[in-house]
PDB file of C-alpha atoms and ligand atoms in Angstrom:
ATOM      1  CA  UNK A   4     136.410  72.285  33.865  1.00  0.00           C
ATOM      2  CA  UNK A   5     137.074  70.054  36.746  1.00  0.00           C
ATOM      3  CA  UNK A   6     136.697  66.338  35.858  1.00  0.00           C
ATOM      4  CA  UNK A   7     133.300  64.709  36.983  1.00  0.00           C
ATOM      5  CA  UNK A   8     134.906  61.255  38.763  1.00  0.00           C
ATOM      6  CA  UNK A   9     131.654  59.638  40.037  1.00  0.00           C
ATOM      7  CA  UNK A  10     133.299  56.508  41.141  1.00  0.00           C
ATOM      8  CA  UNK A  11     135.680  59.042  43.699  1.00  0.00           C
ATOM      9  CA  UNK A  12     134.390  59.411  47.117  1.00  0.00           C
ATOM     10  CA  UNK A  13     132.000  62.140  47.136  1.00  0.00           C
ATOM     11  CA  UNK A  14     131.926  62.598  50.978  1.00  0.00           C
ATOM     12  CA  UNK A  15     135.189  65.765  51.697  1.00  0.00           C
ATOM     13  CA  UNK A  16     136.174  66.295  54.900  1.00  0.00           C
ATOM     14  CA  UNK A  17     133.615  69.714  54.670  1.00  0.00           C
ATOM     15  CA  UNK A  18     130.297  67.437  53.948  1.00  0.00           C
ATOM     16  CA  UNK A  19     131.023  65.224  56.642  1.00  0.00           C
ATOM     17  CA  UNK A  20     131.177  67.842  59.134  1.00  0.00           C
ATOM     18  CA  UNK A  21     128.366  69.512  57.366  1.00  0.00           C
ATOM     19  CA  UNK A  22     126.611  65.970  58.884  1.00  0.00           C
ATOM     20  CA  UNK A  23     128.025  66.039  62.176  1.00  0.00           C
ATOM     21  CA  UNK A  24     127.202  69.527  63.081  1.00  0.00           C
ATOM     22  CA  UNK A  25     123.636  68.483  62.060  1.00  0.00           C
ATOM     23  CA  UNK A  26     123.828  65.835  64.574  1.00  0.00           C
ATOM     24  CA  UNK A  27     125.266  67.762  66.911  1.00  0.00           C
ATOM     25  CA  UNK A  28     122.673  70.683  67.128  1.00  0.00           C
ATOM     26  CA  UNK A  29     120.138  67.814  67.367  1.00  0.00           C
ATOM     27  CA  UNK A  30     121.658  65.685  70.164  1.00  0.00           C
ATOM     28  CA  UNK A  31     122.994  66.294  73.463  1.00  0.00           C
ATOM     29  CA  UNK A  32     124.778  63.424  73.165  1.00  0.00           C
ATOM     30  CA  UNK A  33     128.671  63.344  72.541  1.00  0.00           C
ATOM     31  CA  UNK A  34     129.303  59.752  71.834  1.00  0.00           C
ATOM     32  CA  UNK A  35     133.063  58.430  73.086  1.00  0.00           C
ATOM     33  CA  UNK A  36     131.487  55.024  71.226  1.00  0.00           C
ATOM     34  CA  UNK A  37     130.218  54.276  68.207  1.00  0.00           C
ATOM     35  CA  UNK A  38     128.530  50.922  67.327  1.00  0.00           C
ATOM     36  CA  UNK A  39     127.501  48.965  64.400  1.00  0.00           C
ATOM     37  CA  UNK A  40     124.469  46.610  64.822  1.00  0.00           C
ATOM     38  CA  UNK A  41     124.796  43.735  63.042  1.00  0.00           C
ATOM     39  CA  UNK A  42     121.771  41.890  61.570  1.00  0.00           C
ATOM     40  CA  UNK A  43     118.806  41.145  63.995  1.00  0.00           C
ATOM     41  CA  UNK A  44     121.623  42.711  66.846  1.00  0.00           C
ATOM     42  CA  UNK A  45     119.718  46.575  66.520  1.00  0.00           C
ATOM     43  CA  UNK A  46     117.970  45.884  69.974  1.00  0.00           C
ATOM     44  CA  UNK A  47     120.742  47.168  72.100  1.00  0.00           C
ATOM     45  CA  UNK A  48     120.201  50.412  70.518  1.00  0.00           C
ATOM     46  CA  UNK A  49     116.502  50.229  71.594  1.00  0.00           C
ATOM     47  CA  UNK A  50     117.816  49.805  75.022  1.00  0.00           C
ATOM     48  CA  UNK A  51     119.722  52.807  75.177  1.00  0.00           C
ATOM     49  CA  UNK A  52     119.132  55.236  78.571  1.00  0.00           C
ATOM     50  CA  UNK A  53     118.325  59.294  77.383  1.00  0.00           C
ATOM     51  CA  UNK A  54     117.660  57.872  73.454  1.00  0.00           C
ATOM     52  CA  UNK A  55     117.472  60.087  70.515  1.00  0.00           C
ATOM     53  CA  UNK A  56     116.586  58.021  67.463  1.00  0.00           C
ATOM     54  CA  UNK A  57     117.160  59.965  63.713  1.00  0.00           C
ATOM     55  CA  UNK A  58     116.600  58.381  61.220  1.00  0.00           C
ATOM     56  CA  UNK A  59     118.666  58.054  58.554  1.00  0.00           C
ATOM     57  CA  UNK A  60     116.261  59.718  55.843  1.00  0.00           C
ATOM     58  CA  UNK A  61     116.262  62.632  57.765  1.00  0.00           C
ATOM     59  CA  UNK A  62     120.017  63.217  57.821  1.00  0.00           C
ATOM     60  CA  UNK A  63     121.405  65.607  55.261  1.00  0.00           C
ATOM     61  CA  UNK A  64     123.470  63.467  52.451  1.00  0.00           C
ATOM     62  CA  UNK A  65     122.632  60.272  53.777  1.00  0.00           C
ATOM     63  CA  UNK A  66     122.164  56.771  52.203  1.00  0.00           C
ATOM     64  CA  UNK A  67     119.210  54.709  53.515  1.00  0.00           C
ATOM     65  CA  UNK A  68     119.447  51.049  54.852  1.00  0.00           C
ATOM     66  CA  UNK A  69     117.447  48.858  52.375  1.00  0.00           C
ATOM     67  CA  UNK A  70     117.687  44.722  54.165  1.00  0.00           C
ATOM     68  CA  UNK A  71     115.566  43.373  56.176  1.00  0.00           C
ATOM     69  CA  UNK A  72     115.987  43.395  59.943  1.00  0.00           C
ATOM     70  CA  UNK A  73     118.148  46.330  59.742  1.00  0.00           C
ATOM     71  CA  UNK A  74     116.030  49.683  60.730  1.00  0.00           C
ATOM     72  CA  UNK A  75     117.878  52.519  59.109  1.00  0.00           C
ATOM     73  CA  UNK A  76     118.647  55.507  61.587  1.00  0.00           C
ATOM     74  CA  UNK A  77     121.425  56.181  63.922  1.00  0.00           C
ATOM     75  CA  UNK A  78     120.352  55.908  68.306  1.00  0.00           C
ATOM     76  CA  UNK A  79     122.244  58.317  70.756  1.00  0.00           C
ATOM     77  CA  UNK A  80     122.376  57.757  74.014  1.00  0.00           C
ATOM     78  CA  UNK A  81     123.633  56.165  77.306  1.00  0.00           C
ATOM     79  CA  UNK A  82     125.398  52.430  77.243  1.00  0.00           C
ATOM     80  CA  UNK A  83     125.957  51.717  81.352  1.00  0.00           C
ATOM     81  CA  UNK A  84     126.415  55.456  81.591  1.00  0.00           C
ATOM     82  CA  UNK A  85     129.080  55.407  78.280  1.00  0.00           C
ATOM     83  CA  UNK A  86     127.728  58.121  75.736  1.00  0.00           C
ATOM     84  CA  UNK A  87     127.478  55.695  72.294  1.00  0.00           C
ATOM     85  CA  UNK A  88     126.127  56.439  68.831  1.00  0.00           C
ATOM     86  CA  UNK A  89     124.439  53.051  67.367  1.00  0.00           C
ATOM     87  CA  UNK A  90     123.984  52.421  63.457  1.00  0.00           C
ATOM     88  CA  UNK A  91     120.767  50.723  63.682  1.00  0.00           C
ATOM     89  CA  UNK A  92     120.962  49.026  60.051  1.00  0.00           C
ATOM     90  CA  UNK A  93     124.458  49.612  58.196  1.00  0.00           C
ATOM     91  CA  UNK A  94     124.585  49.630  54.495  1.00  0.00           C
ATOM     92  CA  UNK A  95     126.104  47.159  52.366  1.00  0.00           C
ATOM     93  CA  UNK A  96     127.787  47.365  49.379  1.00  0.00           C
ATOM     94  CA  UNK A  97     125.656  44.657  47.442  1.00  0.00           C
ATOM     95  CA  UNK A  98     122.859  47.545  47.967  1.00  0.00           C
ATOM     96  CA  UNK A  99     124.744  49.669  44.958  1.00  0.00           C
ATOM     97  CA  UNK A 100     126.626  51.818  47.458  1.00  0.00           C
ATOM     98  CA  UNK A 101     130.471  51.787  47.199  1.00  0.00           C
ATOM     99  CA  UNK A 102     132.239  51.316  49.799  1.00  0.00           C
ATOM    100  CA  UNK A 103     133.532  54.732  50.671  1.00  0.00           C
ATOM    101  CA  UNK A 104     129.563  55.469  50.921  1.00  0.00           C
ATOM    102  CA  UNK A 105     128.874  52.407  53.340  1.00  0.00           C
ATOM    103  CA  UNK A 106     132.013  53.297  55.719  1.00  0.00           C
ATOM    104  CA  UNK A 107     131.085  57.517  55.764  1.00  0.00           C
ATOM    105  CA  UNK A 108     129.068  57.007  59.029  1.00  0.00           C
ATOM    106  CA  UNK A 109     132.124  55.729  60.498  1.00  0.00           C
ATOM    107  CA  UNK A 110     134.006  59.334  59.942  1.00  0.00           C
ATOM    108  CA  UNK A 111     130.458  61.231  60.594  1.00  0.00           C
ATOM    109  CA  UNK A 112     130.843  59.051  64.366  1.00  0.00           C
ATOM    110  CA  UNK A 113     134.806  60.467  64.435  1.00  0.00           C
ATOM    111  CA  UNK A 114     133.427  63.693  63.771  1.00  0.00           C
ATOM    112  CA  UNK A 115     131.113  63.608  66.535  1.00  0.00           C
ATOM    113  CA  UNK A 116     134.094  62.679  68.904  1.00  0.00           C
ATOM    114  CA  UNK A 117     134.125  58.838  69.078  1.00  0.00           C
ATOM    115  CA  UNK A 118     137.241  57.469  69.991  1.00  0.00           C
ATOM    116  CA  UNK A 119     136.506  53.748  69.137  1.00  0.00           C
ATOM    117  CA  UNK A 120     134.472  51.947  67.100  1.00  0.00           C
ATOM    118  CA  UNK A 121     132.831  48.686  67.914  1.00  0.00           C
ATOM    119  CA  UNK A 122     131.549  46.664  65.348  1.00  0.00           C
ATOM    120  CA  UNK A 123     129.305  43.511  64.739  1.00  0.00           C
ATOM    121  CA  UNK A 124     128.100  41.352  61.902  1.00  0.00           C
ATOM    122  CA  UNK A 125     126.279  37.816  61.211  1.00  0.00           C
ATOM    123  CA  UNK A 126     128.638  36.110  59.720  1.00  0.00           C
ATOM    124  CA  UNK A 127     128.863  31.946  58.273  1.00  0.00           C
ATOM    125  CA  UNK A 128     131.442  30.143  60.294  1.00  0.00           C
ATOM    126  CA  UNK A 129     133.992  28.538  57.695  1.00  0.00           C
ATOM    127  CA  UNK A 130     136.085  26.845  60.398  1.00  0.00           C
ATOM    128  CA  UNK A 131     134.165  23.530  60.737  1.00  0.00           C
ATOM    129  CA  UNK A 132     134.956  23.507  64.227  1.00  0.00           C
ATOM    130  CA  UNK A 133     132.171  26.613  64.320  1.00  0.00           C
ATOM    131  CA  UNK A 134     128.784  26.278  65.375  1.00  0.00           C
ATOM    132  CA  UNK A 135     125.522  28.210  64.477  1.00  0.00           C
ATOM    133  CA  UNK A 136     125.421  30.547  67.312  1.00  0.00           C
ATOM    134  CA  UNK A 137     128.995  30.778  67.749  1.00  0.00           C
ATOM    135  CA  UNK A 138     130.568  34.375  68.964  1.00  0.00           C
ATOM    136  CA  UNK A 139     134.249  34.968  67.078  1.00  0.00           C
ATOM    137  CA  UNK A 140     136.109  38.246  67.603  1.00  0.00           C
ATOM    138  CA  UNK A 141     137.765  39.254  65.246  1.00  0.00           C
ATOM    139  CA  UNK A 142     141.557  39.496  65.074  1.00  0.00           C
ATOM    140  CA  UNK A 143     142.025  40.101  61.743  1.00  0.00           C
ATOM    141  CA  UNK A 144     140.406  39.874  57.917  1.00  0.00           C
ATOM    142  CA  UNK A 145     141.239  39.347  54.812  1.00  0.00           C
ATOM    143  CA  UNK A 146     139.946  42.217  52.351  1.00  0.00           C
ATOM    144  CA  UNK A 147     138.908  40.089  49.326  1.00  0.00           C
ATOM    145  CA  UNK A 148     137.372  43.741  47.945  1.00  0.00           C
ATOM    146  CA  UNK A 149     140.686  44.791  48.000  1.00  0.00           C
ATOM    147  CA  UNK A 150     142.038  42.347  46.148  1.00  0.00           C
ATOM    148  CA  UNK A 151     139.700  43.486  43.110  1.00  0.00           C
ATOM    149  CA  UNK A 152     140.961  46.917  43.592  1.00  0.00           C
ATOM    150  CA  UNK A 153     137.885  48.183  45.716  1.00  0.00           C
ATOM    151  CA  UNK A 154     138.909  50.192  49.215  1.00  0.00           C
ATOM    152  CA  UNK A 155     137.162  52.475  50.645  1.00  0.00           C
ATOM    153  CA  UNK A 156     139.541  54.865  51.254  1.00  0.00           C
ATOM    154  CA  UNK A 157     140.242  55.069  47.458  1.00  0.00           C
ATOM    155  CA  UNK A 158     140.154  58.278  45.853  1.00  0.00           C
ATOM    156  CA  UNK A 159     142.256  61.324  46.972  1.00  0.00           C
ATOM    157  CA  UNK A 160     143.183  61.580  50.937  1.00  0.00           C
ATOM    158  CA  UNK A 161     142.566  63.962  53.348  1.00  0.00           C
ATOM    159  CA  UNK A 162     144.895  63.989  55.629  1.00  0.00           C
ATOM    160  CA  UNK A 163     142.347  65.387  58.026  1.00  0.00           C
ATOM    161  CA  UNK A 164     141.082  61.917  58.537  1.00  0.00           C
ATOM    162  CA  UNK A 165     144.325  59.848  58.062  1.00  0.00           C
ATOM    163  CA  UNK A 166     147.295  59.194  56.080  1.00  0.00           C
ATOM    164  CA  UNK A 167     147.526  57.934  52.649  1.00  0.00           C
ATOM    165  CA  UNK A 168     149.332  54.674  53.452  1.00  0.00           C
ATOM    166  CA  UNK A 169     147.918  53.680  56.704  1.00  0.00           C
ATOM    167  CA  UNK A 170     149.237  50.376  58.476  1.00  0.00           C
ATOM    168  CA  UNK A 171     146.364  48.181  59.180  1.00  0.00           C
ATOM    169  CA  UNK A 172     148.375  44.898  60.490  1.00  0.00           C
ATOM    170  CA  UNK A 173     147.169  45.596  64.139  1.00  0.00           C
ATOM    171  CA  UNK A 174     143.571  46.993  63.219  1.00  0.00           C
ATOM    172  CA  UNK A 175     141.895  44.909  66.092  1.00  0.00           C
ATOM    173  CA  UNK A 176     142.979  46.868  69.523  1.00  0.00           C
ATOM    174  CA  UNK A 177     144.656  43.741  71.060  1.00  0.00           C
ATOM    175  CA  UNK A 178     143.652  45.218  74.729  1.00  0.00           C
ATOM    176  CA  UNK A 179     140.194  45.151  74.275  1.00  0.00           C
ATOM    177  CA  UNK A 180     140.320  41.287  72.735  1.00  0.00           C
ATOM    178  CA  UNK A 181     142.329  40.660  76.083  1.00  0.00           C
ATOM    179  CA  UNK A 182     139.708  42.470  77.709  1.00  0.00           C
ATOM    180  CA  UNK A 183     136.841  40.347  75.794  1.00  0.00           C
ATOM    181  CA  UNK A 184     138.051  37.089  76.119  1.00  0.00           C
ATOM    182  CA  UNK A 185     139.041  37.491  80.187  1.00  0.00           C
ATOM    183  CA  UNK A 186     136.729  39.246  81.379  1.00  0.00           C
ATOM    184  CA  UNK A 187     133.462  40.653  79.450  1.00  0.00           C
ATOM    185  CA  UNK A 188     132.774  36.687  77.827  1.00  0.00           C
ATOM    186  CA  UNK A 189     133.458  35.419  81.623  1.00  0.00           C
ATOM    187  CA  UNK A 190     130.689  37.755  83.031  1.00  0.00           C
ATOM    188  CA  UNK A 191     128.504  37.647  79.814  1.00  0.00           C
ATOM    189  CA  UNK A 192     128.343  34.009  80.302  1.00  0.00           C
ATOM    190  CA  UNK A 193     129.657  33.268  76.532  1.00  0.00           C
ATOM    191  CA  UNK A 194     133.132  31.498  77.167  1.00  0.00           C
ATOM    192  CA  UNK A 195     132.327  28.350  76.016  1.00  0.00           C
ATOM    193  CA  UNK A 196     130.973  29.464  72.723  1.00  0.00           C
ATOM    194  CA  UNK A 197     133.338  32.142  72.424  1.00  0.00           C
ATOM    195  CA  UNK A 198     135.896  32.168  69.690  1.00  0.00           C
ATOM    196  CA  UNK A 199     138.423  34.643  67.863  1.00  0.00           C
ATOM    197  CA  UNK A 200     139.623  34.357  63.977  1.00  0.00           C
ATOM    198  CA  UNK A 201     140.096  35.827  60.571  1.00  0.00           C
ATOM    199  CA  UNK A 202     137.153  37.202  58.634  1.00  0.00           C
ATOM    200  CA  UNK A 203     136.968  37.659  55.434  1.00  0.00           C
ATOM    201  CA  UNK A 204     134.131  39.660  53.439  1.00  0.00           C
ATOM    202  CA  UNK A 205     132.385  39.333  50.569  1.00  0.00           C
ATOM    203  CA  UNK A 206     130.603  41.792  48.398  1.00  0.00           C
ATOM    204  CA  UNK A 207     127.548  39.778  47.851  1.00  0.00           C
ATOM    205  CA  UNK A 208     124.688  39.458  48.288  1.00  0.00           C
ATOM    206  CA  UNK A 209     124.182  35.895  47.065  1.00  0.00           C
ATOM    207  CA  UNK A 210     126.104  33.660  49.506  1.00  0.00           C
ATOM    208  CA  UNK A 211     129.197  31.628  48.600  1.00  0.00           C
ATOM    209  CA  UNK A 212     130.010  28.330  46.085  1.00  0.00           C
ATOM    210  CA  UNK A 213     131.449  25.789  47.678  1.00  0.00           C
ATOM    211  CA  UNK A 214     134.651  26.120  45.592  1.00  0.00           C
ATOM    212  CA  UNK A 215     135.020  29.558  46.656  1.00  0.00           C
ATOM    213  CA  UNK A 216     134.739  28.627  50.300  1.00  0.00           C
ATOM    214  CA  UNK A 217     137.559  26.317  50.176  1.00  0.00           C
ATOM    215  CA  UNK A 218     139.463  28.734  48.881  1.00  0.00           C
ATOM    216  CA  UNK A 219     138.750  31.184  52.063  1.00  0.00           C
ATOM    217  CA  UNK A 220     139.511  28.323  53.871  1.00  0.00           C
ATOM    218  CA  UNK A 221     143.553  27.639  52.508  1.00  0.00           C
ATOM    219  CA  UNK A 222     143.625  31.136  53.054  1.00  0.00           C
ATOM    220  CA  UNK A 223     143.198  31.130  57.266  1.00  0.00           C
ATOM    221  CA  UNK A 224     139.524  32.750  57.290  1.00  0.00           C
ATOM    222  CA  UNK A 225     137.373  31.476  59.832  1.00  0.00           C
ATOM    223  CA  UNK A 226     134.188  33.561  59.063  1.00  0.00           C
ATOM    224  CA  UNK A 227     132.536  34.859  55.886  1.00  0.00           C
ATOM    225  CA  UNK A 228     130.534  38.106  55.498  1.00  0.00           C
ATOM    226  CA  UNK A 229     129.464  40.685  53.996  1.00  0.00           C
ATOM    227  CA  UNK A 230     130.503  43.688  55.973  1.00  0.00           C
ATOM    228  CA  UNK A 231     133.092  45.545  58.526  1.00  0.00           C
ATOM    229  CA  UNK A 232     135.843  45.736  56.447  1.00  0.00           C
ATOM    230  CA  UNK A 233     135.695  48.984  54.974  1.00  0.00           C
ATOM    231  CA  UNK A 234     134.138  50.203  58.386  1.00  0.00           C
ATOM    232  CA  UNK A 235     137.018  48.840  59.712  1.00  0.00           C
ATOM    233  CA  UNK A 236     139.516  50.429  57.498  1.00  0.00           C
ATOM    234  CA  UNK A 237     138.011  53.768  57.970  1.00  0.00           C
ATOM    235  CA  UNK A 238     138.106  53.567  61.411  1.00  0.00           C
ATOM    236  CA  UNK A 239     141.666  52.560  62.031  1.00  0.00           C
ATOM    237  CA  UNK A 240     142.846  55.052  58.766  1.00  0.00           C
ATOM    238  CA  UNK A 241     141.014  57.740  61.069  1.00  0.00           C
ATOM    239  CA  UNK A 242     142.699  56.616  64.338  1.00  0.00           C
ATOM    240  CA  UNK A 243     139.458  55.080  66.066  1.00  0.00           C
ATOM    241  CA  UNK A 244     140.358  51.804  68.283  1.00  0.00           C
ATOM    242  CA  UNK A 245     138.452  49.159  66.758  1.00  0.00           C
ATOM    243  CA  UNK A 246     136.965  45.952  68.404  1.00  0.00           C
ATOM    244  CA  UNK A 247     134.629  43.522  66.054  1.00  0.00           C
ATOM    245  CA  UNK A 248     133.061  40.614  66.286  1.00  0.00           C
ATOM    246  CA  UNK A 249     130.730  38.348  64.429  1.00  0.00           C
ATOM    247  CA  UNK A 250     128.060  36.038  65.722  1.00  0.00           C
ATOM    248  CA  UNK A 251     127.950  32.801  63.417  1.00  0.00           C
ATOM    249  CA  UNK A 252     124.734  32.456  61.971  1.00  0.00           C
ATOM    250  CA  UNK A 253     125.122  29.227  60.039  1.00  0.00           C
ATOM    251  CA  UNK A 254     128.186  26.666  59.358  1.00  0.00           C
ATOM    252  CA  UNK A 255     129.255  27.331  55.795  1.00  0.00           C
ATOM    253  CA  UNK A 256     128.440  24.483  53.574  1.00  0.00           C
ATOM    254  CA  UNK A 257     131.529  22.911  51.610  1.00  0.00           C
ATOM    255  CA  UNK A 258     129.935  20.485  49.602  1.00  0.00           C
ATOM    256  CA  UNK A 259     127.846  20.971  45.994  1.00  0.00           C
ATOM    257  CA  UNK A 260     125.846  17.453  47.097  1.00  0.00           C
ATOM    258  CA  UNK A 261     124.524  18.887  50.149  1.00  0.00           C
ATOM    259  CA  UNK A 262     120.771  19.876  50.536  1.00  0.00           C
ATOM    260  CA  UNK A 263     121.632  22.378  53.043  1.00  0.00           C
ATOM    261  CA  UNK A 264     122.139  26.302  52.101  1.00  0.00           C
ATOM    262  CA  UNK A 265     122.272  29.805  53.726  1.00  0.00           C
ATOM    263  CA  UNK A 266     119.099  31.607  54.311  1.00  0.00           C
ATOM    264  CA  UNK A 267     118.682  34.640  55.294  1.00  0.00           C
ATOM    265  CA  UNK A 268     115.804  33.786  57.796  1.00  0.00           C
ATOM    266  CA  UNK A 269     117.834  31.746  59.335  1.00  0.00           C
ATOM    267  CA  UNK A 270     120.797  34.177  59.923  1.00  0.00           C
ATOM    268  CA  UNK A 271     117.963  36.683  61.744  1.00  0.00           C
ATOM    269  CA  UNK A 272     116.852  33.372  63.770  1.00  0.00           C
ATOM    270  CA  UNK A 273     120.281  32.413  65.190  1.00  0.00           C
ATOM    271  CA  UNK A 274     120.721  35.888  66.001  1.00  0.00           C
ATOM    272  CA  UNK A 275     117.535  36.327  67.590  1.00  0.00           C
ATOM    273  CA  UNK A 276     118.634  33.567  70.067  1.00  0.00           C
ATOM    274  CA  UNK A 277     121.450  35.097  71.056  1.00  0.00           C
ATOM    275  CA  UNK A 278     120.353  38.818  71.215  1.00  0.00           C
ATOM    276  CA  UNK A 279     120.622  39.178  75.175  1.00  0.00           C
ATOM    277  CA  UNK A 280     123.953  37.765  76.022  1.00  0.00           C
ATOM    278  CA  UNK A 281     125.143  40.072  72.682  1.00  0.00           C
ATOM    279  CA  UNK A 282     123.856  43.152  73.953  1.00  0.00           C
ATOM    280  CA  UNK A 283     125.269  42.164  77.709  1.00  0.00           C
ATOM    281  CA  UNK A 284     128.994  41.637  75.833  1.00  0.00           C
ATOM    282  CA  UNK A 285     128.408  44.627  73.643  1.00  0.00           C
ATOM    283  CA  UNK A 286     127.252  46.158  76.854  1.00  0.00           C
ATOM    284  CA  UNK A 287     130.089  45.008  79.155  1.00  0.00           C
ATOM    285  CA  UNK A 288     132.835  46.024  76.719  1.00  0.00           C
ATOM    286  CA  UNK A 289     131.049  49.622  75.826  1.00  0.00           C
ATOM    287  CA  UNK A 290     131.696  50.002  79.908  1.00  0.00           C
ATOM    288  CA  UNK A 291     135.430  48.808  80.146  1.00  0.00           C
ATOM    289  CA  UNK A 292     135.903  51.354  77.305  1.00  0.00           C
ATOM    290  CA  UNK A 293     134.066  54.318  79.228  1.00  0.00           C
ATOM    291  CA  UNK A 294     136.296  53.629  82.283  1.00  0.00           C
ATOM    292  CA  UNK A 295     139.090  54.528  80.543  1.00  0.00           C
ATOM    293  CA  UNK A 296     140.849  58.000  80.284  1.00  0.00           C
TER     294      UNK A 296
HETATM  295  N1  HPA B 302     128.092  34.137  54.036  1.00  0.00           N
HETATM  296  C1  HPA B 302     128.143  35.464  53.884  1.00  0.00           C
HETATM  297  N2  HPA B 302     127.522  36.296  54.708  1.00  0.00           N
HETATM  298  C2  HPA B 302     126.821  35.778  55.716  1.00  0.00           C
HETATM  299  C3  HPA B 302     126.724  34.399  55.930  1.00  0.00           C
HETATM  300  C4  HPA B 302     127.397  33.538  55.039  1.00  0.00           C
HETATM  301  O1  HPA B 302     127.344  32.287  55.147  1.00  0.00           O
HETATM  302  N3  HPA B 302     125.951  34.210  57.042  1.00  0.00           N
HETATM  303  C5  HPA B 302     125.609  35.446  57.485  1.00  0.00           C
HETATM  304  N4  HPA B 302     126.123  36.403  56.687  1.00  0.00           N
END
């Protein structure tokens, strides 16, 4: 009898097609896109031209999105005329899902044809030069799951998706930060608050001790979080370009005497401030993509 390894990644190559063909006998849609929304950043899918919302309790195999401010299904549809698939509400691994179960939407959007994914988050800026409402892409991370052994592309690998070993050094497509930091923040109106660094995720969900933030710090994050990695990851192991960023929701607070702390609400404020010149980036970059090959 075959061993019964609960902790392995349940999702084969077979039951993630099993999901895409559902999608794709539902949807006329054949997203070249796929995007994440971060927290309080799910409007741009509502904006979406020839929309087909499903939501995620309806999709065959699929975990539901339990947090606040994040809706649960995924929104085809048209992005300035690019076909896109948005996550409306991602799930997190301090929900009980592992990781390989947060990141499978990322090979359902591969499946469906996307050939990059583009990813968001809320994230607490650690570099004290940040600001609450601060935009950082992301150049690179540091996966402090992985350090405790947790990846989701643990388990056995099929090579269908990717190779065993894959290189992840240049994870964030260095064309499209070009792209970002030229052109789409110029015409988005976000260059003066626009900023690129190393995030670094947590599992969560309680937010971090000052001792363990000056760690990140000596390490070279900029940005805390508690997502994107392992979509990341999956995404590059499966050859999808990646671009990422995270909108700082709150400065990080380095100091035990301090009456300030993280708050949720105030992570869906910040981001409600800045939810129309996100979706005109998201939007601006989603069209540079579509206007090539
Ligand atoms: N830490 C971790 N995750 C977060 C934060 C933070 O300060 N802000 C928004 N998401």
């Amino acid at each position: 009898m075959a061993l019964i390894r609960p902790s392995t990644n349940v999702f084969t190559y077979e039951l993630v097609q099993e999901i895409a063909n559902f999608l794709i006998e539902r949807v006329p849609v054949k997203p070249k896109v796929g995007i994440i929304c971060g927290s309080g950043m799910g409007g741009l899918a509502d904006n979406l031209d020839k929309k087909t919302s499903i939501p995620y309790g309806s999709i065959p195999h699929f975990p539901v999105s339990t947090v606040p401010g994040h809706a649960g299904r995924l929104v085809f549809g048209y992005l300035r005329g690019v076909p896109v698939v948005c996550m409306q509400g991602r799930f997190h691994y301090y929900e009980g899902y592992p990781l390989w179960m947060c990141s499978m939407p990322v090979r359902v959007m591969k499946l469906l044809g996307a050939t990059h994914l583009l990813a968001t988050n809320a994230a607490g800026g650690l570099n004290q030069d940040f600001n609450a409402g601060d935009i950082m892409i992301m150049k690179d991370h540091v996966n402090m799951m992985g350090f405790s052994g947790n990846n989701p592309l643990q388990g056995s690998n099929d090579e269908r998706f990717g190779p065993r070993f894959p290189a992840i050094s240049r994870a964030y497509n260095s064309e499209l930060r070009k792209y970002a930091k030229e052109v789409a923040a110029v015409k988005a109106g976000i260059s003066s608050y626009l900023r690129e660094g190393v995030y670094c995720i947590v599992g969560g969900p309680n937010y971090e001790t000052p001792a363990e933030l000056r760690l990140f710090r000596m390490l070279g994050v900029d940005a805390v979080g508690m997502s994107t990695v392992h979509e990341v990851i999956t995404a590059v192991h499966c050859g999808m370009k990646v671009f990422a960023f995270s909108l700082i929701t709150n400065k990080c607070i380095l100091d035990c005497e301090s009456e300030e702390e993280a708050n949720h609400a105030e992570v869906v404020e910040v981001a409600a401030t800045r939810e129309k010149v996100v979706q005109e980036f998201i939007s601006l970059m989603v069209e540079h993509i579509g206007s090539k090959e």
